[in-house]
Structure formats: structure tokens, C-alpha cells
Short mmCIF file of C-alpha atoms in Angstrom, two decimals:
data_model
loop_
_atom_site.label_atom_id
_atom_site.label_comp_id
_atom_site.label_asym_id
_atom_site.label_seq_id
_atom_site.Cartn_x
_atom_site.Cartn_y
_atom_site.Cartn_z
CA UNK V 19 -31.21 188.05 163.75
CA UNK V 20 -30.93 188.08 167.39
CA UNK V 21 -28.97 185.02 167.94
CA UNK V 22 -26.44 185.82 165.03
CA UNK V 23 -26.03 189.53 166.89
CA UNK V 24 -25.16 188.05 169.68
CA UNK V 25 -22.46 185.22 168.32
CA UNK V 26 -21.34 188.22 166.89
CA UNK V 27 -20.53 189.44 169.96
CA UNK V 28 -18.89 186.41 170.99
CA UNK V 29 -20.26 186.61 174.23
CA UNK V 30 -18.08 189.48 175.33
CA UNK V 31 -20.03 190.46 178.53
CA UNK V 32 -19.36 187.09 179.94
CA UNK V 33 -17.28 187.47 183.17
CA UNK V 34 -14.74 185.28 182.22
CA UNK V 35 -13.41 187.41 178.99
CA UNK V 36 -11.67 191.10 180.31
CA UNK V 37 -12.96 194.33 178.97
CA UNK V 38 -10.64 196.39 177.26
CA UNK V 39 -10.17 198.31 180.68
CA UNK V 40 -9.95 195.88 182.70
CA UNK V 41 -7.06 194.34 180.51
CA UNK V 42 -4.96 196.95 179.99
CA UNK V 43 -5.00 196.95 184.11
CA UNK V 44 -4.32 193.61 184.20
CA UNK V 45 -1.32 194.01 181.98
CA UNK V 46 0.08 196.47 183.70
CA UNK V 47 0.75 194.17 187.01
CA UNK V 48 2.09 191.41 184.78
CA UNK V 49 5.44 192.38 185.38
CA UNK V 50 5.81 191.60 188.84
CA UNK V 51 5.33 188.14 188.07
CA UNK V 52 6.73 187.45 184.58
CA UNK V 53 9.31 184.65 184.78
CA UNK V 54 11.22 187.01 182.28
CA UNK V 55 11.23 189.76 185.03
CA UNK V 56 13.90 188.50 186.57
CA UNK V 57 16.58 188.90 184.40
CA UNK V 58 19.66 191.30 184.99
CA UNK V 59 19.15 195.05 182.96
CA UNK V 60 21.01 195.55 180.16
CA UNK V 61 23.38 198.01 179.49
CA UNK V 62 22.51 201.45 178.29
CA UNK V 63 24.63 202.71 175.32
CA UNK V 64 25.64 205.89 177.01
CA UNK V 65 25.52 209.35 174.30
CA UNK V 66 28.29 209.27 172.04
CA UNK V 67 31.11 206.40 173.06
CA UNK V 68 29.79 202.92 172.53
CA UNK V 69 28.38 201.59 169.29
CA UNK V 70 25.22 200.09 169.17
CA UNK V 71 24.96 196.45 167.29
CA UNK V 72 22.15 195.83 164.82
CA UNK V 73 20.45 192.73 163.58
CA UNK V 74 17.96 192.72 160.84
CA UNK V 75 15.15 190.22 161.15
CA UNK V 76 13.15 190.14 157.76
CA UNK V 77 15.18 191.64 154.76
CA UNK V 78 12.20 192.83 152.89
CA UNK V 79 11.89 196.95 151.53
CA UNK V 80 10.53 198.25 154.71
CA UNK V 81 13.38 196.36 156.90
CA UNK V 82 16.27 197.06 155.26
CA UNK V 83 14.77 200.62 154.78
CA UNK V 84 14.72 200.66 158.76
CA UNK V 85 18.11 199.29 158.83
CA UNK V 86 19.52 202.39 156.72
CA UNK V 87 17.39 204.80 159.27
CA UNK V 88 19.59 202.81 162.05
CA UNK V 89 22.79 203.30 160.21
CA UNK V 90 21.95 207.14 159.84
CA UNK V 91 20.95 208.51 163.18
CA UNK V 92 23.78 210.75 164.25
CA UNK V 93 24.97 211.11 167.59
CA UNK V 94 27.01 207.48 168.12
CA UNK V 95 27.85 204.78 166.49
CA UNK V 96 25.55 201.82 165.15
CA UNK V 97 26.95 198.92 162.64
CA UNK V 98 24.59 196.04 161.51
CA UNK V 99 26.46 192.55 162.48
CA UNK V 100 23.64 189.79 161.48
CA UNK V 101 20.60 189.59 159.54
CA UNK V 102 17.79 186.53 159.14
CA UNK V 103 15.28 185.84 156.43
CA UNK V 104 13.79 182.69 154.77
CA UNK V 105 14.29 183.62 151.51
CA UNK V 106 17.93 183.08 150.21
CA UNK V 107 17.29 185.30 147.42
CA UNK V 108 16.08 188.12 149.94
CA UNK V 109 18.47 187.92 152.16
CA UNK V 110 21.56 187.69 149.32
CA UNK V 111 19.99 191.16 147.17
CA UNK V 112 19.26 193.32 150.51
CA UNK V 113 22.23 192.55 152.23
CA UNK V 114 24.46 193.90 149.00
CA UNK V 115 21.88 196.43 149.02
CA UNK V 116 22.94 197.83 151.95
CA UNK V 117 26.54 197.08 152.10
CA UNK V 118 26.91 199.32 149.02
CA UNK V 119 24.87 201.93 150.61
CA UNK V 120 26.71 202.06 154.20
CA UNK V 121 29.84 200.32 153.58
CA UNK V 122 31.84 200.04 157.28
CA UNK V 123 28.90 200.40 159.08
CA UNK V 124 27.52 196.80 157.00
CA UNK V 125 29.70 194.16 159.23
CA UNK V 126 27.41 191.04 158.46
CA UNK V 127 29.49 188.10 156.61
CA UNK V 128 28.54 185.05 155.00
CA UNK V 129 28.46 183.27 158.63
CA UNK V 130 25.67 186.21 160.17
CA UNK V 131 24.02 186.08 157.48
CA UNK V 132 21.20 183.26 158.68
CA UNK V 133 18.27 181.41 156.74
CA UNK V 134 15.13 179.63 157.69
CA UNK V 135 12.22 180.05 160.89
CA UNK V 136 15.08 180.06 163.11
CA UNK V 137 16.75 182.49 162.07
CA UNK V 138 15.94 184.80 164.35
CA UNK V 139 17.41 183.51 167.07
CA UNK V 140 20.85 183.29 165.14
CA UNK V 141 21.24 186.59 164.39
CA UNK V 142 19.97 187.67 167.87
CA UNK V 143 22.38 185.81 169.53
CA UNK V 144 24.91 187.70 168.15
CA UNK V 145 24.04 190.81 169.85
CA UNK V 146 25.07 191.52 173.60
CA UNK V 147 22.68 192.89 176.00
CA UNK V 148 21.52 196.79 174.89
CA UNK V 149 22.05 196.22 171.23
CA UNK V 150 18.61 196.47 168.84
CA UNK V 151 16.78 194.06 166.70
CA UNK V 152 14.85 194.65 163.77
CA UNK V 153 11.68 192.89 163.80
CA UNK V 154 10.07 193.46 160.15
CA UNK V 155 8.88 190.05 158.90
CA UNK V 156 5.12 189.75 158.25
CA UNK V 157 3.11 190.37 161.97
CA UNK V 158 1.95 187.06 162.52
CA UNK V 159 5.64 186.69 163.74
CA UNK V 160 5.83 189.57 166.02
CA UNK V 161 5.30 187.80 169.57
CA UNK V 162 7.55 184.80 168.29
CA UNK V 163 10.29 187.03 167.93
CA UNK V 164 9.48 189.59 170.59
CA UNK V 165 9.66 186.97 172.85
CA UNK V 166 13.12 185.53 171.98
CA UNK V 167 14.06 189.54 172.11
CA UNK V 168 13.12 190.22 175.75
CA UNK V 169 14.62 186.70 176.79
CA UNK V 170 18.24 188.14 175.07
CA UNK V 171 17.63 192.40 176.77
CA UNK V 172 17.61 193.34 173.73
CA UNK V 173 15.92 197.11 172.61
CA UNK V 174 13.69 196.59 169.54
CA UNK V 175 11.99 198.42 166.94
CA UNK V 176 9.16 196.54 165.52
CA UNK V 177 6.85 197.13 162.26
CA UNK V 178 3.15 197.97 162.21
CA UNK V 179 0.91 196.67 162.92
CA UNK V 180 2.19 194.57 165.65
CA UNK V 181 -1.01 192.20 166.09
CA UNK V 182 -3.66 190.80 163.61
CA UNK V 183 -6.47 188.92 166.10
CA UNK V 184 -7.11 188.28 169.79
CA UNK V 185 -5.21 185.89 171.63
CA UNK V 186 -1.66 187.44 169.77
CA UNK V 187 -2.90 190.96 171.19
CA UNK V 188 -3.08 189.65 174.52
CA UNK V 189 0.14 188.02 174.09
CA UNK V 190 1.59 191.51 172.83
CA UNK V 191 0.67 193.23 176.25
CA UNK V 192 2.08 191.01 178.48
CA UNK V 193 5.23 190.66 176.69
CA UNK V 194 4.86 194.95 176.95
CA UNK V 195 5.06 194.99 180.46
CA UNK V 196 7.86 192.79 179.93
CA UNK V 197 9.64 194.25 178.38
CA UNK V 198 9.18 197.44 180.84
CA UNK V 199 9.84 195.68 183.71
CA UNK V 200 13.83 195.13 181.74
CA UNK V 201 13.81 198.82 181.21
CA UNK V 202 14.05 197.52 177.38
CA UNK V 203 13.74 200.60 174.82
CA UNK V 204 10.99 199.45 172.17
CA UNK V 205 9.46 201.56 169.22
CA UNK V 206 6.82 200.41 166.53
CA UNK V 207 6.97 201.33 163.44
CA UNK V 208 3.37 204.34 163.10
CA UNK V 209 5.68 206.83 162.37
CA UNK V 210 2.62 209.67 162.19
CA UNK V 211 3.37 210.02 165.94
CA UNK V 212 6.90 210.87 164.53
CA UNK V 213 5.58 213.69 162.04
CA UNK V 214 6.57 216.91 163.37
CA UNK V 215 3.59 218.29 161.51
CA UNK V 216 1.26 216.44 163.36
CA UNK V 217 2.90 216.66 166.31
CA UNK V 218 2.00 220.41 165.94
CA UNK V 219 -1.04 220.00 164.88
CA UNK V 220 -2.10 217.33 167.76
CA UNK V 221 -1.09 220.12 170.30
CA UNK V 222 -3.22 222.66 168.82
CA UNK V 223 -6.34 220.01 168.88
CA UNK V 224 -5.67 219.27 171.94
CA UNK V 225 -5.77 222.62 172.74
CA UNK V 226 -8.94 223.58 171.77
CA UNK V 227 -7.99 225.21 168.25
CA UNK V 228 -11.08 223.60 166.31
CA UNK V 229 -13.42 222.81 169.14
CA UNK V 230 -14.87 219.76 170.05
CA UNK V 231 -14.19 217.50 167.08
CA UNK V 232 -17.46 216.24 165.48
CA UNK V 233 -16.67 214.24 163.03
CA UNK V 234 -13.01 212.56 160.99
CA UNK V 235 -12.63 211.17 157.88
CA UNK V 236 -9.80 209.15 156.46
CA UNK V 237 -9.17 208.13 153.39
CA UNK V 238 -6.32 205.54 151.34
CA UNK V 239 -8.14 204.76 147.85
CA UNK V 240 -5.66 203.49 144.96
CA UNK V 241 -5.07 200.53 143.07
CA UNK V 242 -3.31 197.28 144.21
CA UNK V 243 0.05 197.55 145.84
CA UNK V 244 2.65 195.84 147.11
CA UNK V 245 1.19 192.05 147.05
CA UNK V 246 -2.68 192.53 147.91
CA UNK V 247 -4.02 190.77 144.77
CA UNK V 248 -1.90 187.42 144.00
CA UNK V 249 -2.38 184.99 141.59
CA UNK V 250 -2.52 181.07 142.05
CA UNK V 251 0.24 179.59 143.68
CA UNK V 252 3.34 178.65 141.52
CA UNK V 253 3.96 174.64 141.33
CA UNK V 254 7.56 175.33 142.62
CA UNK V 255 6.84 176.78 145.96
CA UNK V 256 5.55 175.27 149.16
CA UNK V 257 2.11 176.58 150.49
CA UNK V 258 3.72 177.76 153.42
CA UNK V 259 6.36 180.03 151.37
CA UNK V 260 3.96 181.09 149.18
CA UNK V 261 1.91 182.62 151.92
CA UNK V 262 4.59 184.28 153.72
CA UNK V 263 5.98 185.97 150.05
CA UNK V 264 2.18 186.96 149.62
CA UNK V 265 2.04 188.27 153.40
CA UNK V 266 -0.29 191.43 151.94
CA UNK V 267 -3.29 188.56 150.44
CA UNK V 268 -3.40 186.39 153.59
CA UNK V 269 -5.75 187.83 156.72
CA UNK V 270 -3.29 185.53 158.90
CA UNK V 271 -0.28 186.72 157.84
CA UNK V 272 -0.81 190.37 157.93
CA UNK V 273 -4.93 191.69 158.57
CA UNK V 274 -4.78 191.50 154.84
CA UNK V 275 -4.56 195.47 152.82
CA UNK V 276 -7.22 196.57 155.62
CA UNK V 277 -4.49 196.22 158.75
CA UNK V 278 -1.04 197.26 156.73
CA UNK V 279 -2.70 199.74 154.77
CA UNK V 280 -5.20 201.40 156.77
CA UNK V 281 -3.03 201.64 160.15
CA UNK V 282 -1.32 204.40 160.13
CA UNK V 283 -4.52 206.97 159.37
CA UNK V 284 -6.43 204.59 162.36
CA UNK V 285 -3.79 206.12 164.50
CA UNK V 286 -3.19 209.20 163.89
CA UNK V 287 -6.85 210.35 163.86
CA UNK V 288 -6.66 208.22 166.93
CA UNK V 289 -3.83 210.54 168.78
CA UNK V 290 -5.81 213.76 167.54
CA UNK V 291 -9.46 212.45 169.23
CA UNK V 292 -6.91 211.60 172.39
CA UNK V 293 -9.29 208.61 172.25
CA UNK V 294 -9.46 204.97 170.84
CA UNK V 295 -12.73 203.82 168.93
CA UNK V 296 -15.22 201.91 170.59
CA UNK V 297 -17.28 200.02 168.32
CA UNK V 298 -17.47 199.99 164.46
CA UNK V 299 -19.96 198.78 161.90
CA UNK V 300 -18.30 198.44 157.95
CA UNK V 301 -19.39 197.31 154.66
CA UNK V 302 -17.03 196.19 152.04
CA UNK V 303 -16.92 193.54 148.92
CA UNK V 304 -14.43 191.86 145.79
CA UNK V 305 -15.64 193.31 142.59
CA UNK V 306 -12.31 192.72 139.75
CA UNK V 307 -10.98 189.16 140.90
CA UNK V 308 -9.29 188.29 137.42
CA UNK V 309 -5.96 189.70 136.31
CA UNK V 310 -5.91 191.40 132.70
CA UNK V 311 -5.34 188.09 131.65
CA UNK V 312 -8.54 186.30 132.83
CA UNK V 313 -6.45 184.37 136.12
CA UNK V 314 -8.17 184.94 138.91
CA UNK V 315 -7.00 186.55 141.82
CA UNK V 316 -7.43 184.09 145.31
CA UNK V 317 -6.42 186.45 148.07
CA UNK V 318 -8.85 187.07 150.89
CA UNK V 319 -8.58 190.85 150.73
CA UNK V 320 -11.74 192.97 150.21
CA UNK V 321 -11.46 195.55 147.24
CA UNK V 322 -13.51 198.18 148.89
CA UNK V 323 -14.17 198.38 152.72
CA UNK V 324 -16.06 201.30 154.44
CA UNK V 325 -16.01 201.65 158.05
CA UNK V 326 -18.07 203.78 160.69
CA UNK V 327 -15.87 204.16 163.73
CA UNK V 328 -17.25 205.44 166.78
CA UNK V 329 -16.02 206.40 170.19
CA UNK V 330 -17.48 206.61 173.56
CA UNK V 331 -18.62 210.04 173.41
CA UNK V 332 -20.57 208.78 169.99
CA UNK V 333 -18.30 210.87 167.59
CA UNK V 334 -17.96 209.17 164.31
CA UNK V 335 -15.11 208.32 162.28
CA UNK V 336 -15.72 207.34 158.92
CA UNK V 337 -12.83 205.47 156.58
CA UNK V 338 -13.09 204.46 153.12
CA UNK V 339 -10.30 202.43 151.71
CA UNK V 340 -10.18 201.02 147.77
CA UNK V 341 -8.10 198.46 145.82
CA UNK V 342 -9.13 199.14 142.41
CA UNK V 343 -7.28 200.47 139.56
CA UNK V 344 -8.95 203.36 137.47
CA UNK V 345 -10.88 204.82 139.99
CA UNK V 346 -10.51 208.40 142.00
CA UNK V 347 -7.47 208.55 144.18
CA UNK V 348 -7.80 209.84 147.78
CA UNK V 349 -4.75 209.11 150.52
CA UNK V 350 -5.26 211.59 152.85
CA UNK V 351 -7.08 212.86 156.32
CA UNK V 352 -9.71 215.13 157.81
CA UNK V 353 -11.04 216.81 161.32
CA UNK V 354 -13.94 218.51 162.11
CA UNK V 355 -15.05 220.28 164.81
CA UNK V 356 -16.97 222.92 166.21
CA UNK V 357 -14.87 226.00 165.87
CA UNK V 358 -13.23 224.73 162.49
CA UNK V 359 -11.66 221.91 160.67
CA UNK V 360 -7.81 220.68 160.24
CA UNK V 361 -5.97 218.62 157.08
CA UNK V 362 -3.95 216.18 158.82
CA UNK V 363 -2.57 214.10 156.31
CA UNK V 364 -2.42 215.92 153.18
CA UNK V 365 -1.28 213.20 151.21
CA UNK V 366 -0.36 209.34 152.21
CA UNK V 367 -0.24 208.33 155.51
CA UNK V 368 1.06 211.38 157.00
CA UNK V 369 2.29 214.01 154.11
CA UNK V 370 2.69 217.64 155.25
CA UNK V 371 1.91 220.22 156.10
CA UNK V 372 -0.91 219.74 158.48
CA UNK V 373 -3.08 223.27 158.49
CA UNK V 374 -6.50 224.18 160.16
CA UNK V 375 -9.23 226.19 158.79
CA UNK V 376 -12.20 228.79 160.00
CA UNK V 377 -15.02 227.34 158.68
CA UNK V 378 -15.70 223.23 157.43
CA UNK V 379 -14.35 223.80 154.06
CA UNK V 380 -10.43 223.50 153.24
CA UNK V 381 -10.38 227.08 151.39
CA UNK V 382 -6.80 229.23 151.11
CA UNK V 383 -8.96 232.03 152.41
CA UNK V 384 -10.24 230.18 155.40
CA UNK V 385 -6.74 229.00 156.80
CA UNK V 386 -5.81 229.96 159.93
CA UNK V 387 -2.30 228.33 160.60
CA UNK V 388 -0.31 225.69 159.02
CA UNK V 389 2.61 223.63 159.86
CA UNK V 390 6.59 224.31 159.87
CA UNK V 391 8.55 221.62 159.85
CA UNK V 392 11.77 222.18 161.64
CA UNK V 393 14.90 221.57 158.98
CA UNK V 394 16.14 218.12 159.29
CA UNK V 395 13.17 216.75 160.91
CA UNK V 396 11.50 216.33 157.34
CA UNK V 397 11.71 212.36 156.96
CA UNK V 398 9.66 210.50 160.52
CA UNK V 399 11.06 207.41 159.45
CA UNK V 400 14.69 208.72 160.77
CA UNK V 401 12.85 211.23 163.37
CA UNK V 402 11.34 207.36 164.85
CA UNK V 403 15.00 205.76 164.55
CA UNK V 404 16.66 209.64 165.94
CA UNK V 405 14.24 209.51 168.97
CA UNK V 406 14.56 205.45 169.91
CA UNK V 407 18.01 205.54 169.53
CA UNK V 408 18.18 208.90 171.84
CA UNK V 409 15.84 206.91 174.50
CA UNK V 410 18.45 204.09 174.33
CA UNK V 411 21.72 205.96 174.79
CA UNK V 412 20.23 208.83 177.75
CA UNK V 413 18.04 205.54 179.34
CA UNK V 414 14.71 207.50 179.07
CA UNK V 415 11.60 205.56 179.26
CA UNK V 416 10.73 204.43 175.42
CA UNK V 417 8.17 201.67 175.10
CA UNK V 418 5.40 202.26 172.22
CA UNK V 419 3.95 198.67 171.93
CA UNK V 420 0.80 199.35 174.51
CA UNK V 421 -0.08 201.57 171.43
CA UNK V 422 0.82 199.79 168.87
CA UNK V 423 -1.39 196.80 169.82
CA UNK V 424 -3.99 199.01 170.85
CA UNK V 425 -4.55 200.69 167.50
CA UNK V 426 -3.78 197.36 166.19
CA UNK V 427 -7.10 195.70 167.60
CA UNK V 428 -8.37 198.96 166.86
CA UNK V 429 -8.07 198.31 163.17
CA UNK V 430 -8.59 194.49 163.10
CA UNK V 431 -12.02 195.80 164.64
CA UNK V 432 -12.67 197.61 161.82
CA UNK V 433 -11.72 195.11 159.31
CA UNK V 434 -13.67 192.20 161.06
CA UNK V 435 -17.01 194.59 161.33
CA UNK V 436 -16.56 194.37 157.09
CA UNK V 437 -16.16 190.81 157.14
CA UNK V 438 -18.38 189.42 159.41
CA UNK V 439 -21.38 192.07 158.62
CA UNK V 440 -21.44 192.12 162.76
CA UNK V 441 -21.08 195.20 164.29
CA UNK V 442 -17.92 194.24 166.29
CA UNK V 443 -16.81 196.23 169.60
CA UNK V 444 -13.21 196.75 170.87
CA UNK V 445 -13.96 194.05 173.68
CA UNK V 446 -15.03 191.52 170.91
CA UNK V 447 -11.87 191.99 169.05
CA UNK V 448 -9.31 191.41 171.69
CA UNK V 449 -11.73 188.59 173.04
CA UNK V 450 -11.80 186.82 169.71
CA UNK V 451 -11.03 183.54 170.42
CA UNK V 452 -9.72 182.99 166.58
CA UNK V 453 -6.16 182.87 166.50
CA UNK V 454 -5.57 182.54 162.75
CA UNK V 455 -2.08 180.64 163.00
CA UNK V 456 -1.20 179.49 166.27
CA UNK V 457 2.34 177.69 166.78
CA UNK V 458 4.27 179.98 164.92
CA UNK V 459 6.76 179.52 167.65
CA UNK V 460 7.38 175.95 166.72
CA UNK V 461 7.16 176.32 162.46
CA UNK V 462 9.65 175.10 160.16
CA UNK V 463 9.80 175.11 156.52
CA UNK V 464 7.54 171.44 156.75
CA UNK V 465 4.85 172.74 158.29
CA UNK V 466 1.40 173.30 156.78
CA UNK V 467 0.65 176.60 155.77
CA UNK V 468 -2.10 178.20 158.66
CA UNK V 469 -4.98 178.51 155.78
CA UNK V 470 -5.23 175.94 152.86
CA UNK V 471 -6.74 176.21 149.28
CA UNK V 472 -9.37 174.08 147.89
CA UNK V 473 -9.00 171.59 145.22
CA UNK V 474 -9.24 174.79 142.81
CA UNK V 475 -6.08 176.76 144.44
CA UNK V 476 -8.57 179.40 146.04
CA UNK V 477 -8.55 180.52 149.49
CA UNK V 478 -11.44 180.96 152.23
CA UNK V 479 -12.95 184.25 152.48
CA UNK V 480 -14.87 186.53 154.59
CA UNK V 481 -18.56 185.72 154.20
CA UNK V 482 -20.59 188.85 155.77
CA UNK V 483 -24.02 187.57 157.10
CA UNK V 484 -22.60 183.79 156.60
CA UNK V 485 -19.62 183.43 158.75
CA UNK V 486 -20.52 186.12 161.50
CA UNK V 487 -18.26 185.22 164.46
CA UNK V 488 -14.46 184.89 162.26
CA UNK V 489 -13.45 186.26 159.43
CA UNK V 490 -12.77 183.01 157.51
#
């Protein structure tokens, strides 16, 4: 038991592998000496009289949805000139999608309209310096294009989660300080920190409204969504494709359901502890893994996971997350401390109101305040777009991706403590050595797909116990 503990642990008290501390100071020197340091500012847009260009890199619901926030802040002018995907059916529905939605402000003909892994760089070289790209394909991609970004001074707004293992996080940092160094404007996508709600209720926390906090609970318990279950591959489509259209089933793709899920309630109970986790130990398991029709399902995801987070001053977090259908549904958050307790999420990932109560029990007749959101601030998928696009055009300091990776390993720490078995530590995380699809920079559509089936079209998965030091 010993000697499996400490593979677990992959050795992260050797000298040569940084602390989580001692990174993030590393990182923050890496400026100074990034070869992409160098390169002149870009413009800032100022308030009111210059319209900002806007390409869209990964057409799927939650990017075009961030392209119509783009198209809607107020205050200035933003059109969408180019967008990428490797899908050609994608690409073709969302972009008449949107055109129908914002009409004038949807510039993006047949020739900025780009297909295939380079893509990207297509539609980002038809921005100028200052403009803003959309970075929403799956997150194994984020560095790839991040990188290409920076290189071109662009601003960015980026998806969650922003990392899925190790080396990528490490990659994500530098490319932060980067990115700072260009005075580029960058926000990711864990729009609780846009809630107004919480916002309120964070300040009150922090304040002292509920005590020391003792104890939070989160909770996102449903059936499948979105594509966490998938069936076997269809003979038509490559291995590679199929992956990336089944981003949600594959741990290298996306962290699987646990990491796009489970982020956003990581965070937020993050932001009102003012504190990261340190460690966390998790059990989890597949239970259902046929469909109605007897086919079984070969993604990697977990249908249950339950995690014990703790943090350096031993406080416990506790999350429970469920794929199963015909179960009891719970999306929502919890805080308590020593003068009283707080909702946080009511419902989803960050539904108002937020409210705080007397006593440990959420009773009408023990609430003591509840939240107000101001009118027009409702929606904190436009309040992230209103308040990037407001750091771009006044040139204030805007630059969220220390965060996002942070919370990002955060999760990935949770999710590896259910597969492994292991209790896993924020240092063994980001020192995981297990980058689950390296070259991404260099893919095309011939390339093998990063995790192959056996000769019965199922996929590796996480063996707790058996495979203690990676997932897969």
C-alpha cells in the first residue's frame, strides 16, 4: 500500500518538480524573457469610435452563443469577420445561425469562413492587432490556439475549463504572463465570477457575514447531457473526428463530464473560501453502460463521482456529481459557517438569488438578506462579454487565465483522486507528467486520434486501485 501511495504521489516532493507556490512565482517572471515579449502593443479600441473585429474559433452552441454576447455589448461597435471549425456542417448551420440573428454586424463570407486544424490561424489572421478571438473548441486545444493568439496581439475570451492535465497547465501560465507582458485583454469563460448575485454575496463572506466557513457543499446531479455517454463509433467517421464531436466522453479532449460539468461550482465555492483546495480524496464508478437499446456506451466518463475537497486550513468541501437518468436532481450550492449558512447557487451553476441564513438550515424564517440583482445585469454571460469588452476599450488590466487554470487543476485534481483511488494533491496534479494528447500543435485530419479503442470499439478507462498514477 505504501509504494502505490507514493506513485500516487508521483514523487511530488522531489526538488526537481515546483510546488504550486513556487510555480505560480515562477510564472510570474516569465515575461521578462518570453521570446513573445517582445512584440509591439496593440492598439486599444478606445470607448465608443472604433469597432472591434471578431473571429469565432469553434462554431459549436456555447461559441456561437459567445459570439451573440460579443455582438450585443453596447457601448461600440463589434462585427464578426471570420470563423473556423472542422466540421463543414458546423460551421455552414451556425454561421446562418447567426447571420439571421445579427444581420450587419455578421460580415463573414464564403472566403472567412475556414475549415480544418488550421483553421485557426485563417480566421485569426484576419484580425488586426486589438481585435478578439473566440477560442471555444474542446480544451485540449486551448494552448494551440492561445499561442497563435498572443503571437497575432490579439484580446481573447476563452471557454472553461482552459486545461485538462499537467504539462498543458504549465503551458497555460506561461503563455498568461504572456500575454500580460502585451497588455493583451483575456477573459475565460466561469461566468459565476460574473453573477452579480454572487458578487454580493462573496463580499458579505468575505466580510464576515456567516463566520468562519466550516464546511461547502456542491452539487450537479442529472442525467446525461450534452455528449457524456456515446455510443460506438459510426463506420463513416475517422477516430480522430469522432473524438473531437464526442469532446464530453473523452478525458483528453475535455476532463470528461467531471471538468466541463463540475467547473463552474469548483470555482465559485472557490472565490467564496478566498482559497483554492489543497488535496482531495473521491470515489466514483459506471453503473448503466448500455443505451435503452442494449449498445453499450464506451466513453471514459464516471456516472457518479464524489469528492472530499480540502484546503489548507483543513475545511472540507464535499461535491457529488451524477449522470444517471431517473434519479433525484440536485444543481445547486451551499456554505456553512459559524455564524450561519448562505445558498449560493440556487439552481445550475450559478442561478439567483444568492441569500444567507441565521442558523444551518435554509428556512424563510431564518433568512437574513438575499440578493438584488441590478436591472440589466440579469444574464453573466453578457455581464463577462460587457466587462472584457469595457477592459479592452478603457485599457484596464483584464487577464483571468491565472484563474482559470488554477481552478482548472483544481478540478482535474478532483477528478483524478476518483480515478486513480489515490488521494491526489494540487502539486501532483500540475506535476503530472501525463499529457493525454501531446502535438496538438502539429494535428491534421490524418493523424491518429490521442486514445484508441480495442478490437471491440471500447475505450480505456480509469481503473481506481489498478492504474494509480494516470487516469487511463
Amino acid at each position: 500500500m505504501a509504494g502505490a501511495r507514493n506513485d500516487a504521489r508521483m514523487n511530488s516532493n522531489s526538488s526537481s518538480t515546483p510546488t504550486r507556490r513556487e510555480f505560480i512565482k515562477q510564472t510570474s517572471s516569465f515575461a521578462a524573457v518570453s521570446a513573445l515579449a517582445g512584440i509591439t502593443l496593440p492598439q486599444v479600441h478606445a470607448a465608443g469610435n472604433s469597432t472591434i473585429q471578431v473571429a469565432l474559433v469553434g462554431c459549436g452552441g456555447r461559441g456561437t452563443d459567445a459570439a451573440g454576447n460579443a455582438l450585443s455589448v453596447k457601448g461600440g461597435g463589434t462585427k464578426l469577420v471570420a470563423m473556423a471549425d472542422v466540421f463543414p456542417e458546423r460551421l455552414s448551420s451556425k454561421y446562418a445561425a447567426i447571420q439571421q440573428q445579427f444581420g450587419a454586424k455578421v460580415d463573414v463570407p464564403a472566403d472567412r469562413r475556414f475549415l480544418g486544424f488550421d483553421a485557426y490561424m485563417k480566421a485569426m489572421d484576419c484580425l488586426k492587432p486589438g481585435d478578439i478571438v473566440i477560442l471555444t473548441t474542446p480544451p485540449a486545444f486551448r494552448w494551440v490556439h492561445f499561442t497563435y493568439a498572443i503571437e497575432k496581439g490579439l484580446n481573447v475570451f476563452m471557454e472553461k475549463p482552459v486545461t485538462v492535465d499537467g504539462p498543458t497547465s504549465k503551458r497555460m501560465l506561461k503563455l498568461a504572463e504572456a500575454a500580460k507582458a502585451k497588455n493583451l485583454k483575456v477573459g475565460v469563460g466561469l461566468n459565476s465570477r460574473h453573477a452579480r448575485h454572487l458578487e454580493q454575496l462573496a463580499e458579505r463572506i468575505h466580510d464576515g457575514a456567516i463566520g468562519e466557513i466550516i464546511l461547502q457543499r456542491g452539487y450537479r446531479m442529472h442525467g446525461p447531457v450534452a455528449t457524456s455517454q456515446s455510443l460506438p463509433k459510426p463506420a463513416d467517421m475517422s477516430e480522430l473526428m469522432y473524438q473531437i464531436k464526442r469532446f464530453h466522453s473523452f478525458i483528453w479532449a475535455s476532463g470528461g463530464c467531471f471538468s466541463d460539468f463540475y467547473i463552474h461550482i469548483i470555482d465559485h465555492l472557490g472565490w467564496m473560501k478566498n482559497a483554492w483546495p489543497v488535496k482531495a480524496q473521491a470515489l466514483g464508478g459506471r453503473h448503466y453502460r448500455q443505451s435503452p437499446d442494449g449498445i453499450p456506451y464506451i466513453d471514459q466518463n464516471f456516472d457518479t463521482y464524489s469528492v472530499e475537497y480540502t484546503y489548507s486550513d483543513g475545511t472540507k468541501f464535499f461535491f457529488d456529481g451524477r449522470c444517471v437518468t431517473g434519479c433525484y436532481d440536485n444543481f445547486s450550492s451551499y456554505i456553512h459557517g459559524t455564524k450561519g449558512s448562505a445558498i449560493v447557487s440556487k439552481t445550475g451553476d450559478c442561478g439567483g438569488p444568492s441569500s444567507i441564513y441565521k442558523g444551518q438550515t435554509p428556512k424563510g424564517s431564518e433568512r437574513t438578506w438575499v440578493s438584488q440583482t441590478p436591472p440589466g445585469e440579469e444574464n453573466w454571460y453578457q455581464n463577462e462579454w460587457n466587462d472584457l469588452m469595457d477592459a479592452i476599450r478603457n485599457d484596464k488590466p483584464y487577464n483571468e487565465v491565472e484563474r482559470g487554470v488554477t481552478v482548472s487543476v483544481v478540478t482535474s485534481m478532483g477528478r483524478m483522486a476518483a480515478h486513480t483511488g489515490q488521494e491526489i494533491t494540487f502539486d501532483d496534479m500540475l506535476n503530472c507528467e501525463h499529457e493525454m494528447a501531446p502535438g496538438l500543435d502539429k494535428i491534421t485530419m490524418d493523424s491518429p486520434a490521442p486514445v484508441l479503442a480495442d478490437a471491440n470499439g471500447r475505450y480505456p478507462v480509469p481503473q481506481p486501485g489498478i492504474k494509480t498514477t494516470r487516469e487511463y
